[in-house]
Coordinates of C-alpha atoms in Angstrom, one line a residue:
X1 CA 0.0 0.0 0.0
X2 CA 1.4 3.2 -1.1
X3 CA 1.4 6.2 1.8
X4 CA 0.7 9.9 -0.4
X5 CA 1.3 12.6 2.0
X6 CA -0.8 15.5 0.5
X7 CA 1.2 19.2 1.9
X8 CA -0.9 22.0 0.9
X9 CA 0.1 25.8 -0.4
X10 CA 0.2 29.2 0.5
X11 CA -2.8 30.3 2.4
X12 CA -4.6 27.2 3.3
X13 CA -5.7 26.8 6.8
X14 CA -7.7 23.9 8.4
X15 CA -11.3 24.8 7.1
X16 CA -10.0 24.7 3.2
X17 CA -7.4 21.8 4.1
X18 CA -10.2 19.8 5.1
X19 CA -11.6 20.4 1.8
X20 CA -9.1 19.6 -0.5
X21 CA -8.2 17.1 1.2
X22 CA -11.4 15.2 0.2
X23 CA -10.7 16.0 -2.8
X24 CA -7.6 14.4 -3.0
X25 CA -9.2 11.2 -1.2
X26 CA -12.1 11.2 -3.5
X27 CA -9.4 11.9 -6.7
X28 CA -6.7 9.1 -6.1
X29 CA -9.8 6.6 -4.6
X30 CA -11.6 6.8 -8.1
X31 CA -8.0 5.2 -9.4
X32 CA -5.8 3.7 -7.2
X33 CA -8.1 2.8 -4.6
X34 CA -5.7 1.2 -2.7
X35 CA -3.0 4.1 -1.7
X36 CA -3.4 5.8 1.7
X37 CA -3.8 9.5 2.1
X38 CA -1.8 11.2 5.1
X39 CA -2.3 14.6 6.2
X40 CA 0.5 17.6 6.1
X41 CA -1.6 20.8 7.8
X42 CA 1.4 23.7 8.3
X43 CA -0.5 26.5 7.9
X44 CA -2.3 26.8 11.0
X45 CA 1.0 26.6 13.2
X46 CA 3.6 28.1 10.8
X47 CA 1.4 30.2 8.5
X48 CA 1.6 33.7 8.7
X49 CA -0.8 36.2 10.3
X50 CA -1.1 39.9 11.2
X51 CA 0.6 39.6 14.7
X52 CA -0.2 43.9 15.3
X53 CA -3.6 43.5 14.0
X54 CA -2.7 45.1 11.0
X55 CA -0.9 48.0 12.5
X56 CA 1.5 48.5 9.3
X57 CA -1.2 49.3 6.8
X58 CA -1.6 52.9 6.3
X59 CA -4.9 54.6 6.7
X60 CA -6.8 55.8 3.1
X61 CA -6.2 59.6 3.1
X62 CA -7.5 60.2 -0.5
X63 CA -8.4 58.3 -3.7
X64 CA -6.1 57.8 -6.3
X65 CA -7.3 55.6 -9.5
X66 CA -4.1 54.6 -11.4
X67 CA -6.2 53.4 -14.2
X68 CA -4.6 51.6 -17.0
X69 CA -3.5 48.0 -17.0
X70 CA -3.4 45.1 -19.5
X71 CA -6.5 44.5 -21.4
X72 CA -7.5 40.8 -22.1
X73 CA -7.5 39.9 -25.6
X74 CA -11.3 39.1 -26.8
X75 CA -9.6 36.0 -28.8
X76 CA -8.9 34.5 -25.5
X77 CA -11.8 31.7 -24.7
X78 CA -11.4 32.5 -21.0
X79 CA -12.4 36.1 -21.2
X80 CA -15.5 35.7 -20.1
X81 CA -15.1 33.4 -17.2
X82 CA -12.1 36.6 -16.1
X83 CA -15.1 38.9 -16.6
X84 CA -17.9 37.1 -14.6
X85 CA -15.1 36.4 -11.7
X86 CA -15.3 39.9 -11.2
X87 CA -19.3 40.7 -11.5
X88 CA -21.4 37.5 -12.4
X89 CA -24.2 40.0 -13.7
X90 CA -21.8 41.9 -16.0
X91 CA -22.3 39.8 -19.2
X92 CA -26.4 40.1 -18.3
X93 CA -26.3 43.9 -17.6
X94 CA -24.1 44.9 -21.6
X95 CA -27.3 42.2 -23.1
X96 CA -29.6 44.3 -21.5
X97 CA -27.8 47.4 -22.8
X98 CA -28.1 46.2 -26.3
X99 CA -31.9 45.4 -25.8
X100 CA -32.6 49.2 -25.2
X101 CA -30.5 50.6 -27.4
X102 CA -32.4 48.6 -29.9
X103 CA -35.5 50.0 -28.5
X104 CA -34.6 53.2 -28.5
X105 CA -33.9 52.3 -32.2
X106 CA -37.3 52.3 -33.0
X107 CA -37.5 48.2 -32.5
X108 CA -40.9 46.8 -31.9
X109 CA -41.9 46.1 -27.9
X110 CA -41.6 42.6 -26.9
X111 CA -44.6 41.8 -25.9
X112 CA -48.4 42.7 -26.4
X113 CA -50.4 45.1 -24.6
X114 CA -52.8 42.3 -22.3
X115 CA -50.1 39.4 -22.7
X116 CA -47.3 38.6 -20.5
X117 CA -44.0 39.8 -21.1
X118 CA -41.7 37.1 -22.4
X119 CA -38.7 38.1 -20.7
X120 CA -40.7 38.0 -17.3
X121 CA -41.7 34.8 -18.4
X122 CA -37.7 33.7 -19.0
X123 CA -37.4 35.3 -15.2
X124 CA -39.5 32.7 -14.1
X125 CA -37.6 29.8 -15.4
X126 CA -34.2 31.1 -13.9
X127 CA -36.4 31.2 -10.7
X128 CA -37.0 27.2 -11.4
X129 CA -33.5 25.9 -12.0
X130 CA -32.3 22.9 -10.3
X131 CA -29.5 20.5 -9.4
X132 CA -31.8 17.9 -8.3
X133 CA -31.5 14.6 -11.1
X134 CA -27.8 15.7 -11.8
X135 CA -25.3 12.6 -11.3
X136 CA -23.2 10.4 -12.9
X137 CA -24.6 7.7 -14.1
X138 CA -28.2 9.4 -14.8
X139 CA -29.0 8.8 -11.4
X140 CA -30.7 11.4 -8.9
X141 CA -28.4 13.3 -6.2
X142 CA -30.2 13.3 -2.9
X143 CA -30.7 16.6 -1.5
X144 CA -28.6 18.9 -3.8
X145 CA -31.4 21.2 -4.0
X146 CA -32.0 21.8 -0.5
X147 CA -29.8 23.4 2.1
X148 CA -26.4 22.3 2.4
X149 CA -27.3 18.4 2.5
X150 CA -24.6 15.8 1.9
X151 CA -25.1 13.7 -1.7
X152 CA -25.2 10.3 -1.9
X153 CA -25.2 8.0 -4.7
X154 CA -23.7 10.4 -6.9
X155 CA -20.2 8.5 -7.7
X156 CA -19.8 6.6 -10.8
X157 CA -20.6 3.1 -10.4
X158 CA -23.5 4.1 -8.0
X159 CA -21.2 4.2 -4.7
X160 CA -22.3 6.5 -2.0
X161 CA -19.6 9.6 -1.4
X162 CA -22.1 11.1 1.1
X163 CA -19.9 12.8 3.2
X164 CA -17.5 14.8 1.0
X165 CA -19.6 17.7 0.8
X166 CA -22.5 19.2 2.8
X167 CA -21.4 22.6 3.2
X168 CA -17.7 22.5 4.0
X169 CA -17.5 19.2 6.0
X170 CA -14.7 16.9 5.9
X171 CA -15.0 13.5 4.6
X172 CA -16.3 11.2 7.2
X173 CA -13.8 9.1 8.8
X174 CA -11.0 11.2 7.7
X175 CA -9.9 13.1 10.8
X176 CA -7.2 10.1 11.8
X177 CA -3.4 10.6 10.7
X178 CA -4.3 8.8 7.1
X179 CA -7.1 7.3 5.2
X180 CA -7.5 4.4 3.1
X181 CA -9.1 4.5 0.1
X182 CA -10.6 1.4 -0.5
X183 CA -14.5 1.6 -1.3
X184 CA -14.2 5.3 -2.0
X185 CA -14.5 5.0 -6.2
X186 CA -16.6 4.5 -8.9
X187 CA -15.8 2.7 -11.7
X188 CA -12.4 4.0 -12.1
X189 CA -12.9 6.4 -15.0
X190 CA -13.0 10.1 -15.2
X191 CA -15.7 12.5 -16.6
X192 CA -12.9 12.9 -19.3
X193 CA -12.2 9.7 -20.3
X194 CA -9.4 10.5 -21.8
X195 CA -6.0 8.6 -21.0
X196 CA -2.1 8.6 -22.3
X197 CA 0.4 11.4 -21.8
X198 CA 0.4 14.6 -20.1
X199 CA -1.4 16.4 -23.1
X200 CA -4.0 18.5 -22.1
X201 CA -7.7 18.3 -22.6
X202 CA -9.8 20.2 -24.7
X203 CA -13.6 20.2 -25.4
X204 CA -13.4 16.9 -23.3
X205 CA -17.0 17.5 -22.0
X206 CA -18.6 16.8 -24.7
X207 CA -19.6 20.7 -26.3
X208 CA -21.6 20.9 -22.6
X209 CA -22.9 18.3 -22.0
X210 CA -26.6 17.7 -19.7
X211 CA -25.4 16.9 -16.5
X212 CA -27.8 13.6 -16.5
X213 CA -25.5 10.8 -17.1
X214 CA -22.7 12.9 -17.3
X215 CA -20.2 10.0 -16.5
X216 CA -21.0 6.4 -15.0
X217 CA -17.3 5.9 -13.9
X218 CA -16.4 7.9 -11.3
X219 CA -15.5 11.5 -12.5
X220 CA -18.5 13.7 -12.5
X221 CA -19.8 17.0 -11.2
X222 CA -21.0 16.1 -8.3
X223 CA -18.7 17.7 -5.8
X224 CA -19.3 21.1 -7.5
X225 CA -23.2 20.0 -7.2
X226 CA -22.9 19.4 -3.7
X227 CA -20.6 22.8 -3.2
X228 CA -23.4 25.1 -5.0
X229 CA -26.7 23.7 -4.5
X230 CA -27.4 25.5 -1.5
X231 CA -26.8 28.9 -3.5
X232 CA -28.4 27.8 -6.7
X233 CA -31.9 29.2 -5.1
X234 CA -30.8 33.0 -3.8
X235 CA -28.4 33.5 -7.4
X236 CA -30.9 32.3 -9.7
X237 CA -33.8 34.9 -8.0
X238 CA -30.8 37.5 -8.2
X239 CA -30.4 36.8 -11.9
X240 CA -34.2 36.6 -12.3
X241 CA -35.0 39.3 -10.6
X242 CA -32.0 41.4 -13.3
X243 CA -33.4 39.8 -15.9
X244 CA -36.8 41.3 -15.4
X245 CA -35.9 44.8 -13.7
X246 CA -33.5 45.3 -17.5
X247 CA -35.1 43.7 -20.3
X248 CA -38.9 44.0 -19.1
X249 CA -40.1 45.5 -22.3
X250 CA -37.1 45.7 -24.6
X251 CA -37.7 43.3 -28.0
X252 CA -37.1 40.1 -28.3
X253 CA -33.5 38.8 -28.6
X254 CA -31.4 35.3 -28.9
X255 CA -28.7 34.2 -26.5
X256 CA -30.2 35.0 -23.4
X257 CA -30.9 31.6 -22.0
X258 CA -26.8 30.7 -22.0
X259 CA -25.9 34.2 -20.5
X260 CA -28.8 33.6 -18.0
X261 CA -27.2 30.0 -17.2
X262 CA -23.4 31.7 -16.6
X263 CA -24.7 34.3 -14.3
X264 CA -26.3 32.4 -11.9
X265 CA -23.5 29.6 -11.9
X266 CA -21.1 32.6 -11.2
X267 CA -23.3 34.0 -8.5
X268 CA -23.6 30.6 -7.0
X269 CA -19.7 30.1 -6.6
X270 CA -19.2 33.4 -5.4
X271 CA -21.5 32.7 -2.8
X272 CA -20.1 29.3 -2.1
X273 CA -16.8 31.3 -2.0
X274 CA -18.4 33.9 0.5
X275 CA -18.2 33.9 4.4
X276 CA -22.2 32.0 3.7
X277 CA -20.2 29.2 2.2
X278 CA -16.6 27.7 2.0
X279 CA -15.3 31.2 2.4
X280 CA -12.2 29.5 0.3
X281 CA -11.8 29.3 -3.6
X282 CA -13.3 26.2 -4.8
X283 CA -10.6 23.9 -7.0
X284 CA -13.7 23.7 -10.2
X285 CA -12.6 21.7 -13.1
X286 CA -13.5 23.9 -16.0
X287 CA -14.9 20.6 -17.5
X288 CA -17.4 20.5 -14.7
X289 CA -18.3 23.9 -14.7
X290 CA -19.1 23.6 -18.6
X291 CA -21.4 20.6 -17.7
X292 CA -23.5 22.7 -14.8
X293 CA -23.9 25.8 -16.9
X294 CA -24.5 23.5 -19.8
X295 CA -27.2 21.3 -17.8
X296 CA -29.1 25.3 -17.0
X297 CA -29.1 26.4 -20.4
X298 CA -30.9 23.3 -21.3
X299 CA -33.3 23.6 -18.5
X300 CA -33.7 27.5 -19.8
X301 CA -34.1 26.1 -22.9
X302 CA -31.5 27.3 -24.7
X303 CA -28.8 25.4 -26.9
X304 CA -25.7 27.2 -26.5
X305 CA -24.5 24.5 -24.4
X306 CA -20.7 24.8 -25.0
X307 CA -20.9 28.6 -23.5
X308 CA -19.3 30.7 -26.3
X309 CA -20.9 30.5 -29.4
X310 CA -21.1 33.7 -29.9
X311 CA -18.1 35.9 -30.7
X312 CA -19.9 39.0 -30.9
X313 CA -21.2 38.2 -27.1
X314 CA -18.0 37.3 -26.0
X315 CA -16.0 40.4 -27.2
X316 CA -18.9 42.6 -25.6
X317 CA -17.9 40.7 -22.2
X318 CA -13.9 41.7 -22.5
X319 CA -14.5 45.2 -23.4
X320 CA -16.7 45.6 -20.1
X321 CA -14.1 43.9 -18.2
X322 CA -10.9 45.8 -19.6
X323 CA -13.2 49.1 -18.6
X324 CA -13.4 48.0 -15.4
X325 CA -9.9 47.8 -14.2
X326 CA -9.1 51.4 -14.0
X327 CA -12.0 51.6 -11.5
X328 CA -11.0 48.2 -9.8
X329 CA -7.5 50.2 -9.2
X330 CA -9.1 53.2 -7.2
X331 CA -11.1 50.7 -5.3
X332 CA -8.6 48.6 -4.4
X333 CA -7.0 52.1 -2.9
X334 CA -10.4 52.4 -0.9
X335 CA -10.5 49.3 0.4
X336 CA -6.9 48.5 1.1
X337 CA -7.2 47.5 5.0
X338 CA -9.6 44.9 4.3
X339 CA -7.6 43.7 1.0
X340 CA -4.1 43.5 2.7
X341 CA -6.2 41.6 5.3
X342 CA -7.3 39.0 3.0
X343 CA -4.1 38.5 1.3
X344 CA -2.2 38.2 4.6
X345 CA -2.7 34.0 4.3
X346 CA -1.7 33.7 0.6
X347 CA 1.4 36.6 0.5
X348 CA 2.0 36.7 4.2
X349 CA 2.7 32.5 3.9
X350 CA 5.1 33.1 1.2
X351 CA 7.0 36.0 2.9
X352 CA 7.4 33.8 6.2
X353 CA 8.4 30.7 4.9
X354 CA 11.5 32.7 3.2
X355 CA 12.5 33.7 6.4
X356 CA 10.7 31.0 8.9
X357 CA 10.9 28.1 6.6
X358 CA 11.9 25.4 8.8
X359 CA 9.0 25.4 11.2
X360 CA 7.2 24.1 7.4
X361 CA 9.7 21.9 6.7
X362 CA 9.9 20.0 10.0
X363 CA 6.1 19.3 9.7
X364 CA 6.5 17.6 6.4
X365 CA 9.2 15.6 7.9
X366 CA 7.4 14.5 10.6
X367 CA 3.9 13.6 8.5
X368 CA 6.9 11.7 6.5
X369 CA 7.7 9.6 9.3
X370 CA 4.6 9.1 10.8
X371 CA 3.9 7.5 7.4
X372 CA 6.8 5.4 7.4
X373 CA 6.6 4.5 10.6
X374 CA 3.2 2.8 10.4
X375 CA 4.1 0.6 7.5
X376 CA 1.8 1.3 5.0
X377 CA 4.6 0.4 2.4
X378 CA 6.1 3.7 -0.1
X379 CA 5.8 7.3 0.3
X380 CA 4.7 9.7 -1.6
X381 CA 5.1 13.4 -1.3
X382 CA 2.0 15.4 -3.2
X383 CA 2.5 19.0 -2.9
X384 CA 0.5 22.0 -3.6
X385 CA 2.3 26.0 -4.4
X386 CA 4.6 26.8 -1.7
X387 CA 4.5 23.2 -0.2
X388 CA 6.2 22.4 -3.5
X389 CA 8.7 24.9 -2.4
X390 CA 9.0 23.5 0.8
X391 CA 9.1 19.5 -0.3
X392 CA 12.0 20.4 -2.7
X393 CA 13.9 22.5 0.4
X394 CA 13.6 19.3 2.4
X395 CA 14.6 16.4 0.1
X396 CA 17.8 18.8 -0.8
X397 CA 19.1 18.8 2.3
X398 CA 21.9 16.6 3.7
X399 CA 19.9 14.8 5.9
X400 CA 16.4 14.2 3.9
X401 CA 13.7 12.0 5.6
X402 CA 13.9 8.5 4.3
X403 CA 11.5 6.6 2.6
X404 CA 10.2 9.4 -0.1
X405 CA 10.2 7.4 -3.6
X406 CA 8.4 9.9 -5.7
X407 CA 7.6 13.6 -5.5
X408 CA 5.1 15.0 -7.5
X409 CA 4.4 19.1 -7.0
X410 CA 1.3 20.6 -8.8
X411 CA 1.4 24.2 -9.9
X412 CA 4.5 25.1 -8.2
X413 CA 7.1 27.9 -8.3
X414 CA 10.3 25.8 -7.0
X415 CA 11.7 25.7 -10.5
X416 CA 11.3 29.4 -10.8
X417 CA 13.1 29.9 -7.5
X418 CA 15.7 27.6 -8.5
X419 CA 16.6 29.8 -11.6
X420 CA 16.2 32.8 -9.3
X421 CA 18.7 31.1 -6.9
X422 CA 16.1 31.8 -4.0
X423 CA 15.9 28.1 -2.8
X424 CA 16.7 27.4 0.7
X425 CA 19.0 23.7 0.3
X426 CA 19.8 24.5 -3.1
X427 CA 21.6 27.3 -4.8
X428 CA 21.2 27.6 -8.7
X429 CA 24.2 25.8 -10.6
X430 CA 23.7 23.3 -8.1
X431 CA 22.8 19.8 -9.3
X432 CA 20.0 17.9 -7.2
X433 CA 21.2 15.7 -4.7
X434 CA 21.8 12.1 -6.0
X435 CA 19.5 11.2 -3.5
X436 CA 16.7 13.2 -4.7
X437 CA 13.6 10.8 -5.4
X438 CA 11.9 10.7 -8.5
X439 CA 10.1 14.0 -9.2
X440 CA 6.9 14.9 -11.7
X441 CA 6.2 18.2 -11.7
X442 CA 2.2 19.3 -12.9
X443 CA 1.5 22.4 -14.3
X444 CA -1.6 24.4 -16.3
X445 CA -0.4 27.2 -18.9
X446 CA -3.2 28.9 -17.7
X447 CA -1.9 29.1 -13.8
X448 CA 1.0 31.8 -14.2
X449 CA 2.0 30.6 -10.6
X450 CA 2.9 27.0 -12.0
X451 CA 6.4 26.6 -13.5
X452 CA 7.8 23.7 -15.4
X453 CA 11.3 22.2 -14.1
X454 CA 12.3 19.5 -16.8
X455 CA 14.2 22.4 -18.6
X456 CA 15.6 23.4 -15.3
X457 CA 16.9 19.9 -14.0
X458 CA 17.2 17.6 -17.1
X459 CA 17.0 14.1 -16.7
X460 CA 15.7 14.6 -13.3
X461 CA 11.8 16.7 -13.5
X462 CA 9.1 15.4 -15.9
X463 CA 6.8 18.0 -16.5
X464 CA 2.8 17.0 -17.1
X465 CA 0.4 19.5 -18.4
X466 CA -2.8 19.9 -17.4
X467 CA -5.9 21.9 -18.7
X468 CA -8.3 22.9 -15.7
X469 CA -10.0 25.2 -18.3
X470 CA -10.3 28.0 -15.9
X471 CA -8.7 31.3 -15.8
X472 CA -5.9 32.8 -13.7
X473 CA -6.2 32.7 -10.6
X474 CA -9.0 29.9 -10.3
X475 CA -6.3 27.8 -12.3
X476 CA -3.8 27.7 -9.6
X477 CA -6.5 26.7 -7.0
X478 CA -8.1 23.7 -9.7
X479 CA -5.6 21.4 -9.8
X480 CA -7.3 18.6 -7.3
X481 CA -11.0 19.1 -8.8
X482 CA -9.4 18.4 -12.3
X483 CA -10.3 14.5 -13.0
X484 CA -7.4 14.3 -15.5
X485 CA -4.9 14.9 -12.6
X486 CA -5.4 11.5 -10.9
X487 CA -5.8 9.6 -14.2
X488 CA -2.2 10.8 -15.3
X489 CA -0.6 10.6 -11.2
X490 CA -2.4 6.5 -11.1
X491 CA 0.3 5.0 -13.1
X492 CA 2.9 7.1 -11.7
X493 CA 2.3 5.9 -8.2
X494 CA 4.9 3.5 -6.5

């Protein structure tokens, strides 16, 4: 039985640990059933934190909008996810803006005098969507509609992975020093179903596909279910209620059922994200995401199921989300207390470890030992952003913990800080130890804090690519709700 000791990143605390944790559990279980996960939690004892209470950050004295910045480029298919991570309505609001101005055109009303308006007839479909029928397999997911309820039965193969969600809660039975994975999968196969190589995926969910029967072998949707379903309700009357207070009397126009579907997915993970939810960004396979917006727009009746069909849409998206950055700058001077607040875990983390790294370190060789020590046969190290750093720190040093046979970092900057010559045990020029175990390093183009190191320590990194299908930053925090990752990692495994 192989031990994989899972070491998070920057920024994670126990709450969010616990979380991808499950992930990870859930991930490996659907294909190596067999391996053991062990738990590496740093952050809440060596993390860092504002010891004054935030006495450094200056006070706002006046506003000061640098305006300016890069624009995204409206070929770029992820434009629009960038725009509705910063408003979920913006998309809906230039639509609506269109709609008028072709009333104010002279364009026909949409509707009758006596008759109901069509568009508050659309409202009232948003206010109907629903997660409930949406598994894997084709079978129903108990409870996904109501209030944070756990789901069962919605694991390829028809196992039961109640437990794994339910608002935030940890996986039952995982609280112990490891878990083993036996009885946790499906069928073995992804939502993907794609194997071979590190190439990335594209398109792999099938041009947005219903969520019914989305896979019967293990990958599917259903932890992103379970993580919005008790937000579906309060962002589709948001959307609904936009829908009808905008277009309510404009004429009729196509597209609206897809851009209706996006906005209330995007309202429902920013309030799953929110202190009413996870308060954490949730790792979303883009795959996954295309399948629940793809699953709405059916129930809207629409048929732009892949999400971008139209061009003309999507470029009206990036220009309303290059104009807002100037006035994102002069609120970020507004609000910088509460910002520099926020970013304390992810930054601060990064800061301290350069300075107060061996506190990390000696955690992850302990969780190392603990795993060797109880027998449970290899030992692998599994490494998230900075815990990458950290794993490489350790296993360069002249007394490394024994029994590591492979390490596999996922979007990770140890490379970079390598060629920076910024690594603690290892200066650049320096070869890695002969010692140094096996080492497969995962990265996504689209995460610009993921490096690749096979260029950087030939013969001795193999880089694998990944395609979350998400935009910077989401990419960086995907990685362990991305299906693919565990089908490439299953035959890497000691």
């Amino acid at each position: 039985m192989t031990s994989v000791v899972f070491v998070h990143g920057t920024g994670v605390r126990a709450k969010s640990y616990e979380k991808s944790f499950a992930r990870v559990v859930n991930g490996l279980g659907r294909v190596r059933a067999e391996v053991r996960v062990v738990r590496c939690l740093w952050g809440e004892e060596h993390g860092a934190s504002l010891g004054l209470d935030g006495a450094s950050v200056p006070m706002r004295s006046k506003n000061r909008g640098v305006g300016g910045g890069e624009l995204l480029d409206e070929d770029d298919p992820l434009a629009v996810w960038a725009l509705l991570e910063v408003d979920p309505l913006a998309e809906l609001r230039e639509f609506a803006e269109a709609a008028r101005a072709r009333r104010g055109g002279g364009a026909r009303a949409g509707f009758a005098p006596g008759r109901q308006d069509p568009w508050h007839t659309i409202a009232d479909r948003v206010r109907g969507l629903s997660l409930a029928g949406v598994s894997g397999g084709g079978e129903s997911v108990a409870g996904v509609s109501g209030g944070g309820e756990s789901v069962a039965g919605v694991s390829g193969g028809g196992e039961s992975l109640a437990g794994v969600s339910g608002g935030g809660e940890s996986v039952a039975g995982v609280s112990g020093g490891g878990l083993s994975l036996a009885g946790v999968s499906g069928g073995g196969e992804s939502l993907e179903g794609v194997s071979g190589g590190g190439e990335s995926v594209e398109g792999a969910s099938g041009g947005g596909l219903s969520l019914a029967g989305v896979s019967g072998g293990g990958g599917s949707p259903a932890e992103l279910v379970s993580d919005l379903a008790p937000h579906l309700g309060p962002a589709a009357g948001r959307v609904a209620h936009e829908i009808s207070r905008t277009l309510g009397g404009t004429p009729p126009a196509d597209g609206i059922e897809a851009i209706a579907a996006r906005a209330v997915y995007a309202l429902a993970v920013q309030r799953a994200e929110g202190p009413d939810g996870a308060d954490e960004p949730l790792p979303v396979d883009g795959a996954d995401r295309d399948a629940v917006v793809g699953a709405l727009t059916d129930q809207l009746g629409g048929t732009d199921r892949g999400g971008f069909a139209a061009r003309a849409a999507k470029g009206v998206a990036v220009r309303a989300l290059n104009s807002y950055l100037s006035p994102l700058s002069s609120l970020a001077h507004s609000f910088r207390s509460g910002i520099t607040r926020g970013s304390v875990p992810a930054g601060g983390d990064i800061l301290r470890y350069q300075a107060r790294g061996a506190g990390v370190r000696a955690a992850i060789r302990a969780a190392v030992r603990e795993a060797v020590d109880s027998g449970h046969g290899p030992v692998v190290l599994l490494a998230h952003s900075l815990g990458g750093i950290a794993c490489v720190d350790l296993l360069a040093e002249p007394d490394p913990p024994a029994g590591v046979e492979l390490l596999v970092t996922v979007g990770s900057q140890a490379p970079f800080l390598y060629e920076l010559d910024a690594l603690t045990a290892l200066r650049r020029g320096e070869p890695l130890p002969a010692a140094f175990p096996r080492w497969i390093n995962v990265y996504d183009e689209h995460d610009l804090l993921g490096f690749v190191g096979a260029k950087v320590f030939p013969g001795r990194v193999t880089d694998l690519r990944v395609d979350t299908r998400q935009p910077f930053p989401r990419a960086h925090t995907s990685y362990f709700g991305h299906h693919r990752l565990y089908e490439l990692l299953a035959p890497e495994l000691p």
